[in-house]
Coordinates of N, CA and C in Angstrom, one line a residue:
M181 N -91.1 -6.8 -22.2 CA -89.8 -6.3 -21.8 C -89.0 -7.5 -21.2
A182 N -89.7 -8.3 -20.4 CA -89.0 -9.4 -19.7 C -88.4 -10.4 -20.8
N183 N -89.1 -10.6 -21.9 CA -88.6 -11.5 -22.9 C -87.3 -11.0 -23.5
I184 N -87.2 -9.7 -23.8 CA -86.0 -9.0 -24.3 C -84.9 -9.2 -23.3
W185 N -85.1 -8.9 -22.1 CA -84.1 -9.1 -21.0 C -83.6 -10.5 -21.0
Q186 N -84.5 -11.5 -21.0 CA -84.2 -12.9 -20.9 C -83.3 -13.3 -22.1
G187 N -83.7 -12.9 -23.3 CA -83.0 -13.2 -24.5 C -81.6 -12.7 -24.4
L188 N -81.4 -11.4 -24.0 CA -80.1 -10.8 -23.9 C -79.3 -11.5 -22.9
F189 N -79.9 -11.8 -21.8 CA -79.2 -12.5 -20.7 C -78.7 -13.9 -21.2
R190 N -79.5 -14.6 -21.9 CA -79.1 -16.0 -22.4 C -78.0 -15.9 -23.4
H191 N -78.1 -14.9 -24.3 CA -77.0 -14.7 -25.2 C -75.7 -14.3 -24.5
F192 N -75.8 -13.5 -23.5 CA -74.6 -13.1 -22.8 C -74.0 -14.3 -22.0
C193 N -74.8 -15.1 -21.4 CA -74.3 -16.3 -20.7 C -73.6 -17.2 -21.7
N194 N -74.2 -17.4 -22.8 CA -73.6 -18.3 -23.8 C -72.3 -17.8 -24.2
W195 N -72.2 -16.5 -24.5 CA -70.9 -15.8 -24.9 C -69.9 -16.0 -23.8
L196 N -70.3 -15.7 -22.6 CA -69.3 -15.7 -21.5 C -68.9 -17.2 -21.1
Y197 N -69.9 -18.1 -21.0 CA -69.6 -19.4 -20.5 C -69.0 -20.4 -21.4
F198 N -69.3 -20.2 -22.7 CA -68.8 -21.2 -23.7 C -67.8 -20.7 -24.6
A199 N -66.8 -21.5 -25.0 CA -65.8 -21.1 -26.0 C -66.4 -21.1 -27.4
R200 N -67.2 -22.1 -27.6 CA -67.9 -22.2 -29.0 C -69.1 -23.0 -28.9
I201 N -70.1 -22.6 -29.6 CA -71.4 -23.5 -29.7 C -71.5 -23.8 -31.2
S202 N -71.4 -25.0 -31.5 CA -71.5 -25.4 -32.9 C -72.8 -26.3 -33.1
V203 N -73.3 -26.3 -34.3 CA -74.6 -27.0 -34.6 C -74.3 -28.0 -35.7
V204 N -74.6 -29.3 -35.4 CA -74.5 -30.4 -36.4 C -75.9 -30.6 -37.1
S205 N -75.9 -30.6 -38.4 CA -77.2 -30.7 -39.2 C -78.2 -29.6 -39.0
P206 N -77.8 -28.4 -39.0 CA -78.7 -27.3 -38.9 C -79.8 -27.2 -40.0
E207 N -79.5 -27.9 -41.1 CA -80.5 -27.9 -42.2 C -81.8 -28.7 -41.8
R208 N -81.7 -29.4 -40.7 CA -82.9 -30.2 -40.3 C -83.9 -29.3 -39.5
L209 N -83.4 -28.1 -39.1 CA -84.3 -27.2 -38.3 C -85.4 -26.7 -39.2
P210 N -86.7 -26.9 -38.8 CA -87.8 -26.5 -39.7 C -87.9 -24.9 -39.7
P211 N -88.3 -24.4 -40.9 CA -88.4 -22.9 -41.0 C -89.5 -22.3 -40.2
G212 N -90.5 -23.2 -39.8 CA -91.6 -22.7 -39.0 C -92.6 -23.8 -38.8
G213 N -93.8 -23.4 -38.3 CA -94.8 -24.4 -38.1 C -94.7 -24.9 -36.7
S214 N -95.7 -25.8 -36.4 CA -95.7 -26.5 -35.0 C -94.6 -27.4 -34.9
V215 N -93.7 -27.2 -33.9 CA -92.5 -28.1 -33.7 C -92.5 -28.4 -32.2
L216 N -92.3 -29.7 -32.0 CA -92.0 -30.2 -30.6 C -90.6 -30.6 -30.6
F217 N -89.7 -29.8 -29.9 CA -88.3 -30.1 -29.8 C -88.2 -31.0 -28.5
I218 N -87.5 -32.1 -28.7 CA -87.2 -33.0 -27.6 C -85.7 -33.0 -27.3
G219 N -85.3 -32.4 -26.2 CA -83.9 -32.3 -26.0 C -83.4 -33.0 -24.8
L220 N -82.2 -33.5 -24.9 CA -81.5 -34.1 -23.7 C -81.0 -32.9 -22.8
H221 N -81.0 -33.2 -21.5 CA -80.8 -32.2 -20.5 C -79.6 -32.6 -19.7
R222 N -78.4 -32.1 -20.1 CA -77.2 -32.5 -19.5 C -76.6 -31.7 -18.3
N223 N -76.8 -30.4 -18.4 CA -76.0 -29.5 -17.6 C -76.8 -28.4 -17.0
G224 N -78.0 -28.7 -16.5 CA -78.7 -27.6 -15.8 C -79.3 -26.5 -16.6
A225 N -79.4 -25.4 -16.1 CA -80.1 -24.2 -16.8 C -79.3 -23.8 -18.0
V226 N -78.0 -24.0 -18.1 CA -77.3 -23.6 -19.2 C -77.7 -24.3 -20.5
D227 N -78.3 -25.5 -20.3 CA -78.8 -26.3 -21.5 C -79.9 -25.4 -22.2
G228 N -80.8 -24.9 -21.4 CA -81.8 -24.1 -21.9 C -81.3 -22.9 -22.6
F229 N -80.3 -22.2 -22.1 CA -79.7 -21.1 -22.7 C -79.2 -21.4 -24.1
V230 N -78.5 -22.5 -24.2 CA -77.9 -23.0 -25.5 C -79.1 -23.3 -26.5
F231 N -80.0 -24.1 -26.0 CA -81.1 -24.5 -26.9 C -81.9 -23.2 -27.4
D232 N -82.2 -22.3 -26.5 CA -82.9 -21.1 -26.8 C -82.2 -20.3 -28.0
T233 N -80.9 -20.2 -27.9 CA -80.2 -19.5 -28.9 C -80.2 -20.2 -30.3
V234 N -79.9 -21.5 -30.2 CA -79.8 -22.3 -31.4 C -81.2 -22.5 -32.1
L235 N -82.2 -22.7 -31.3 CA -83.5 -23.0 -31.9 C -84.4 -21.8 -32.2
G236 N -84.0 -20.6 -31.9 CA -84.7 -19.5 -32.2 C -85.8 -19.1 -31.2
H237 N -85.6 -19.4 -30.0 CA -86.4 -19.0 -28.9 C -87.8 -19.7 -28.8
P238 N -87.8 -21.0 -28.7 CA -89.1 -21.7 -28.5 C -89.6 -21.5 -27.1
I239 N -90.8 -21.8 -26.8 CA -91.3 -21.8 -25.5 C -90.8 -23.1 -24.8
F240 N -90.4 -23.0 -23.5 CA -89.9 -24.2 -22.8 C -91.0 -24.6 -21.8
L241 N -91.0 -25.9 -21.6 CA -91.8 -26.5 -20.5 C -90.7 -26.6 -19.4
I242 N -91.0 -25.9 -18.3 CA -90.0 -25.8 -17.2 C -90.5 -26.2 -15.9
S243 N -89.6 -26.5 -15.0 CA -90.0 -26.8 -13.6 C -90.4 -25.5 -12.9
A244 N -91.5 -25.6 -12.2 CA -92.1 -24.4 -11.5 C -91.1 -23.9 -10.5
Q245 N -90.2 -24.8 -10.0 CA -89.2 -24.4 -9.0 C -88.3 -23.3 -9.5
L246 N -88.0 -23.3 -10.8 CA -87.1 -22.3 -11.4 C -87.7 -20.9 -11.2
R247 N -89.0 -20.7 -11.1 CA -89.6 -19.4 -11.0 C -90.1 -19.1 -9.6
K248 N -89.8 -19.8 -8.6 CA -90.3 -19.6 -7.2 C -89.7 -18.3 -6.6
R249 N -88.5 -18.0 -6.9 CA -87.9 -16.8 -6.4 C -87.8 -15.7 -7.5
I250 N -87.7 -14.4 -7.0 CA -87.7 -13.3 -8.0 C -86.6 -13.4 -8.9
L251 N -85.4 -13.8 -8.5 CA -84.3 -13.9 -9.4 C -84.5 -14.9 -10.5
G252 N -85.2 -16.0 -10.2 CA -85.5 -17.0 -11.2 C -86.5 -16.5 -12.2
R253 N -87.5 -15.7 -11.7 CA -88.5 -15.1 -12.6 C -87.8 -14.1 -13.6
L254 N -86.7 -13.5 -13.2 CA -86.0 -12.6 -14.1 C -85.3 -13.4 -15.2
F255 N -84.9 -14.6 -14.9 CA -84.0 -15.3 -15.9 C -84.7 -16.4 -16.7
F256 N -85.8 -16.9 -16.2 CA -86.5 -18.1 -16.8 C -87.9 -17.8 -17.1
S257 N -88.3 -18.3 -18.3 CA -89.7 -18.2 -18.6 C -90.1 -19.5 -19.3
G258 N -91.4 -19.7 -19.3 CA -91.9 -20.9 -20.0 C -93.2 -21.3 -19.3
I259 N -93.7 -22.5 -19.8 CA -94.9 -23.1 -19.2 C -94.4 -24.0 -18.0
E260 N -94.9 -23.7 -16.9 CA -94.5 -24.3 -15.6 C -95.2 -25.6 -15.3
V261 N -94.4 -26.6 -14.9 CA -95.0 -27.9 -14.3 C -94.3 -28.1 -13.0
V262 N -95.1 -28.9 -12.2 CA -94.5 -29.3 -10.9 C -94.1 -30.7 -11.0
R263 N -92.9 -31.0 -10.8 CA -92.4 -32.4 -10.9 C -92.6 -33.1 -9.6
P264 N -92.6 -34.4 -9.6 CA -92.9 -35.1 -8.3 C -91.9 -34.8 -7.2
K265 N -90.7 -34.4 -7.6 CA -89.7 -34.1 -6.5 C -89.8 -32.6 -6.0
D266 N -90.6 -31.8 -6.7 CA -90.8 -30.4 -6.3 C -91.9 -30.3 -5.3
A267 N -91.9 -29.2 -4.5 CA -93.0 -28.9 -3.7 C -94.0 -28.1 -4.5
G268 N -95.2 -28.4 -4.4 CA -96.2 -27.6 -5.2 C -97.4 -28.5 -5.5
D269 N -98.4 -27.8 -6.2 CA -99.6 -28.5 -6.5 C -99.5 -29.1 -7.9
R270 N -99.3 -30.4 -7.9 CA -99.2 -31.2 -9.2 C -100.5 -31.2 -10.0
G271 N -101.6 -30.8 -9.3 CA -102.9 -30.7 -10.0 C -102.9 -29.7 -11.1
L272 N -102.0 -28.7 -11.0 CA -101.9 -27.6 -12.0 C -101.3 -28.1 -13.3
N273 N -100.6 -29.3 -13.3 CA -99.9 -29.8 -14.5 C -100.8 -30.0 -15.7
A274 N -102.1 -30.4 -15.5 CA -103.0 -30.7 -16.6 C -103.2 -29.4 -17.3
G275 N -103.4 -28.3 -16.6 CA -103.5 -27.0 -17.2 C -102.3 -26.6 -18.0
A276 N -101.1 -26.9 -17.5 CA -99.9 -26.6 -18.2 C -99.8 -27.4 -19.5
M277 N -100.2 -28.6 -19.5 CA -100.1 -29.4 -20.7 C -101.2 -28.9 -21.7
D278 N -102.3 -28.4 -21.2 CA -103.3 -27.8 -22.1 C -102.7 -26.5 -22.8
K279 N -101.9 -25.7 -22.0 CA -101.2 -24.6 -22.6 C -100.2 -25.0 -23.7
C280 N -99.5 -26.1 -23.4 CA -98.6 -26.6 -24.4 C -99.3 -27.0 -25.7
L281 N -100.4 -27.7 -25.5 CA -101.2 -28.2 -26.7 C -101.7 -27.0 -27.5
R282 N -102.2 -26.0 -26.8 CA -102.7 -24.8 -27.5 C -101.6 -24.1 -28.2
H283 N -100.4 -24.0 -27.6 CA -99.3 -23.3 -28.2 C -98.9 -24.1 -29.5
L284 N -98.8 -25.4 -29.5 CA -98.5 -26.2 -30.7 C -99.6 -26.1 -31.7
R285 N -100.9 -26.1 -31.3 CA -102.0 -26.0 -32.2 C -102.1 -24.7 -33.0
T286 N -101.5 -23.7 -32.4 CA -101.4 -22.4 -33.1 C -100.1 -22.1 -33.8
G287 N -99.4 -23.2 -34.1 CA -98.2 -23.0 -34.9 C -96.9 -22.7 -34.1
G288 N -97.0 -22.8 -32.8 CA -95.8 -22.5 -31.9 C -94.8 -23.6 -31.9
Q289 N -93.7 -23.3 -31.3 CA -92.6 -24.2 -31.1 C -92.3 -24.4 -29.6
L290 N -92.2 -25.6 -29.2 CA -92.1 -26.0 -27.8 C -90.9 -26.9 -27.6
M291 N -90.2 -26.6 -26.5 CA -89.0 -27.4 -26.1 C -89.3 -28.1 -24.8
I292 N -89.2 -29.5 -24.9 CA -89.4 -30.3 -23.7 C -88.1 -31.1 -23.4
F293 N -87.8 -31.3 -22.1 CA -86.7 -32.2 -21.7 C -87.4 -33.4 -21.2
P294 N -87.5 -34.5 -21.9 CA -88.2 -35.7 -21.5 C -87.7 -36.4 -20.3
E295 N -86.4 -36.1 -19.9 CA -85.9 -36.7 -18.7 C -86.4 -36.1 -17.4
G296 N -86.9 -34.8 -17.6 CA -87.5 -34.1 -16.4 C -86.4 -33.5 -15.5
T297 N -85.2 -33.7 -15.7 CA -84.1 -33.2 -14.9 C -82.8 -33.3 -15.7
S298 N -81.7 -32.8 -15.2 CA -80.5 -32.9 -15.9 C -79.5 -33.8 -15.2
S299 N -78.6 -34.4 -16.0 CA -77.6 -35.3 -15.4 C -76.4 -35.3 -16.3
L300 N -75.2 -35.4 -15.7 CA -74.0 -35.5 -16.4 C -73.5 -36.9 -16.5
G301 N -74.3 -37.8 -16.3 CA -74.0 -39.2 -16.3 C -73.6 -39.7 -17.7
P302 N -73.2 -41.0 -17.8 CA -72.7 -41.5 -19.1 C -73.8 -41.7 -20.1
R303 N -75.1 -41.6 -19.7 CA -76.2 -41.7 -20.7 C -77.4 -40.9 -20.2
H304 N -78.4 -40.8 -21.1 CA -79.6 -40.1 -20.7 C -80.3 -40.8 -19.6
L305 N -81.1 -40.1 -18.9 CA -82.0 -40.7 -17.8 C -83.3 -41.2 -18.5
P306 N -84.0 -42.1 -17.8 CA -85.3 -42.6 -18.4 C -86.2 -41.4 -18.8
F307 N -86.9 -41.5 -19.9 CA -87.8 -40.5 -20.3 C -89.1 -40.6 -19.6
K308 N -89.7 -39.5 -19.3 CA -91.1 -39.4 -18.8 C -92.0 -39.4 -20.0
S309 N -93.3 -39.6 -19.8 CA -94.3 -39.7 -20.8 C -94.9 -38.4 -21.4
G310 N -94.6 -37.3 -20.7 CA -95.3 -36.1 -21.1 C -95.2 -35.6 -22.5
A311 N -94.0 -35.7 -23.1 CA -93.7 -35.3 -24.5 C -94.5 -36.2 -25.4
A312 N -94.4 -37.5 -25.2 CA -95.1 -38.4 -26.1 C -96.6 -38.2 -26.0
Q313 N -97.1 -38.0 -24.8 CA -98.6 -37.8 -24.7 C -99.0 -36.5 -25.4
L314 N -98.2 -35.5 -25.2 CA -98.5 -34.2 -25.9 C -98.5 -34.4 -27.4
A315 N -97.6 -35.1 -28.0 CA -97.6 -35.4 -29.4 C -98.8 -36.1 -29.8
L316 N -99.2 -37.1 -29.1 CA -100.4 -37.9 -29.4 C -101.6 -37.0 -29.3
D317 N -101.7 -36.1 -28.3 CA -102.8 -35.2 -28.1 C -102.9 -34.3 -29.3
C318 N -101.8 -33.8 -29.8 CA -101.8 -33.0 -31.0 C -102.4 -33.7 -32.2
L319 N -101.9 -34.9 -32.4 CA -102.4 -35.7 -33.6 C -103.9 -36.0 -33.4
K320 N -104.3 -36.3 -32.2 CA -105.7 -36.6 -32.0 C -106.6 -35.3 -32.3
A321 N -106.0 -34.1 -32.0 CA -106.7 -32.9 -32.2 C -106.6 -32.4 -33.7
G322 N -105.9 -33.2 -34.5 CA -105.8 -32.9 -35.9 C -104.7 -31.9 -36.2
T323 N -103.8 -31.7 -35.3 CA -102.6 -30.8 -35.5 C -101.4 -31.5 -36.0
M324 N -100.9 -31.2 -37.1 CA -99.7 -31.8 -37.6 C -98.5 -31.1 -37.0
I325 N -97.7 -31.9 -36.3 CA -96.5 -31.3 -35.7 C -95.3 -32.0 -36.2
Q326 N -94.2 -31.3 -36.1 CA -92.9 -31.9 -36.4 C -92.3 -32.2 -35.0
I327 N -91.8 -33.4 -34.9 CA -91.1 -33.8 -33.6 C -89.6 -33.9 -34.0
L328 N -88.8 -33.1 -33.3 CA -87.4 -33.1 -33.6 C -86.5 -33.3 -32.4
P329 N -85.8 -34.4 -32.4 CA -84.9 -34.7 -31.2 C -83.6 -33.8 -31.4
I330 N -83.1 -33.4 -30.2 CA -81.9 -32.5 -30.2 C -81.0 -33.1 -29.1
G331 N -79.7 -33.3 -29.5 CA -78.7 -33.8 -28.6 C -77.8 -32.6 -28.2
L332 N -77.2 -32.8 -27.1 CA -76.3 -31.7 -26.6 C -75.1 -32.4 -26.0
H333 N -73.9 -32.0 -26.4 CA -72.7 -32.6 -26.0 C -71.7 -31.5 -25.6
Y334 N -71.2 -31.6 -24.4 CA -70.2 -30.6 -23.9 C -68.8 -31.3 -23.9
E335 N -67.8 -30.5 -24.4 CA -66.5 -31.0 -24.4 C -66.0 -31.4 -23.0
R336 N -66.3 -30.5 -22.1 CA -66.0 -30.6 -20.6 C -67.1 -29.9 -19.9
P337 N -68.2 -30.6 -19.6 CA -69.4 -30.0 -19.0 C -69.1 -29.3 -17.7
W338 N -68.2 -29.7 -16.9 CA -67.9 -29.1 -15.6 C -67.0 -27.9 -15.7
A339 N -66.5 -27.6 -16.9 CA -65.4 -26.6 -17.1 C -66.0 -25.3 -17.7
F340 N -65.4 -24.2 -17.2 CA -65.7 -22.9 -17.8 C -65.1 -22.8 -19.2
R341 N -65.8 -22.2 -20.1 CA -65.3 -22.0 -21.5 C -65.2 -23.3 -22.3
S342 N -66.1 -24.3 -22.0 CA -66.1 -25.5 -22.7 C -66.7 -25.3 -24.1
K343 N -66.4 -26.2 -25.0 CA -67.1 -26.2 -26.3 C -68.3 -27.0 -26.2
V344 N -69.4 -26.6 -27.0 CA -70.7 -27.2 -26.9 C -71.1 -27.6 -28.4
E345 N -71.6 -28.8 -28.5 CA -72.1 -29.2 -29.8 C -73.6 -29.6 -29.7
V346 N -74.4 -29.0 -30.5 CA -75.8 -29.3 -30.6 C -76.1 -30.1 -31.8
V347 N -76.6 -31.3 -31.6 CA -76.9 -32.2 -32.8 C -78.4 -32.2 -33.0
I348 N -78.7 -31.7 -34.2 CA -80.1 -31.7 -34.6 C -80.4 -33.1 -35.3
G349 N -81.3 -33.9 -34.6 CA -81.6 -35.2 -35.1 C -82.6 -35.2 -36.3
E350 N -82.8 -36.4 -36.8 CA -83.8 -36.5 -37.8 C -85.2 -36.5 -37.2
P351 N -86.2 -35.9 -37.9 CA -87.5 -35.8 -37.4 C -88.1 -37.2 -37.1
I352 N -88.9 -37.2 -36.0 CA -89.5 -38.5 -35.6 C -90.9 -38.5 -36.1
S353 N -91.3 -39.6 -36.7 CA -92.6 -39.8 -37.1 C -93.5 -40.2 -36.0
A354 N -94.7 -39.6 -35.9 CA -95.7 -39.9 -34.9 C -96.8 -40.8 -35.5
E355 N -96.6 -41.2 -36.7 CA -97.6 -42.1 -37.4 C -97.4 -43.5 -36.9
L356 N -98.3 -44.0 -36.1 CA -98.2 -45.3 -35.5 C -99.3 -46.2 -36.1
G357 N -99.1 -47.5 -36.0 CA -100.0 -48.5 -36.5 C -101.4 -48.3 -35.9
G358 N -102.4 -48.5 -36.6 CA -103.8 -48.4 -36.1 C -104.2 -49.5 -35.2
T359 N -103.4 -50.5 -35.0 CA -103.9 -51.6 -34.2 C -103.4 -51.5 -32.7
L360 N -102.6 -50.5 -32.4 CA -102.2 -50.3 -31.1 C -103.2 -49.7 -30.2
T361 N -103.2 -50.1 -28.9 CA -104.1 -49.4 -27.9 C -103.6 -48.1 -27.6
A362 N -104.3 -47.3 -26.9 CA -103.8 -45.9 -26.5 C -102.6 -46.0 -25.7
L363 N -102.5 -47.0 -24.8 CA -101.3 -47.2 -24.0 C -100.1 -47.7 -24.9
G364 N -100.4 -48.5 -25.8 CA -99.4 -49.0 -26.7 C -98.9 -47.9 -27.6
R365 N -99.7 -47.0 -28.1 CA -99.3 -45.9 -28.9 C -98.4 -45.0 -28.0
L366 N -98.7 -44.7 -26.8 CA -97.9 -43.9 -25.9 C -96.5 -44.6 -25.7
K367 N -96.5 -45.8 -25.4 CA -95.2 -46.5 -25.2 C -94.4 -46.6 -26.5
E368 N -95.0 -46.8 -27.6 CA -94.3 -46.8 -28.9 C -93.6 -45.5 -29.2
L369 N -94.4 -44.4 -29.0 CA -93.9 -43.1 -29.3 C -92.8 -42.7 -28.3
K370 N -93.0 -43.0 -27.1 CA -92.0 -42.7 -26.0 C -90.7 -43.4 -26.3

């Protein structure tokens, strides 16, 4: 029941908040299978609402702070991690990454914001290593995944009824040279 409510709420927010959501290169969206979506995070929670609608409701890796209060639990769902800037037990993050790996290994679709937070600055923030490590763990476990970068551009991100453009990037290959060390593979994929 919560998933139905959350889906309806996200669609309503998108309809209310944005004048238009358009998608560039929608043919790049895979019809199914294990997909790791890597998305830029520009404008807070509304980014997730847009991605959820366009990508067909993937599971999100989210900050645990979004679900600390009852109102947040009504509106947000996903696999929770505790970021360094959040209060909470970061020791639980290994379990969260295991959940992500299991989800992808069973053919699920997962959305990760590799910046770890949102920013309206002139360019993306530095990427964290979690998404790259997860992709490498999938490959190590023998799970073939599709890695798809997603860009998000707001005509006026600060304005009500802005237009939004979602750009579906070309799939990223996780096939790396065999001569790289484990750390080298992580850095290369990141």
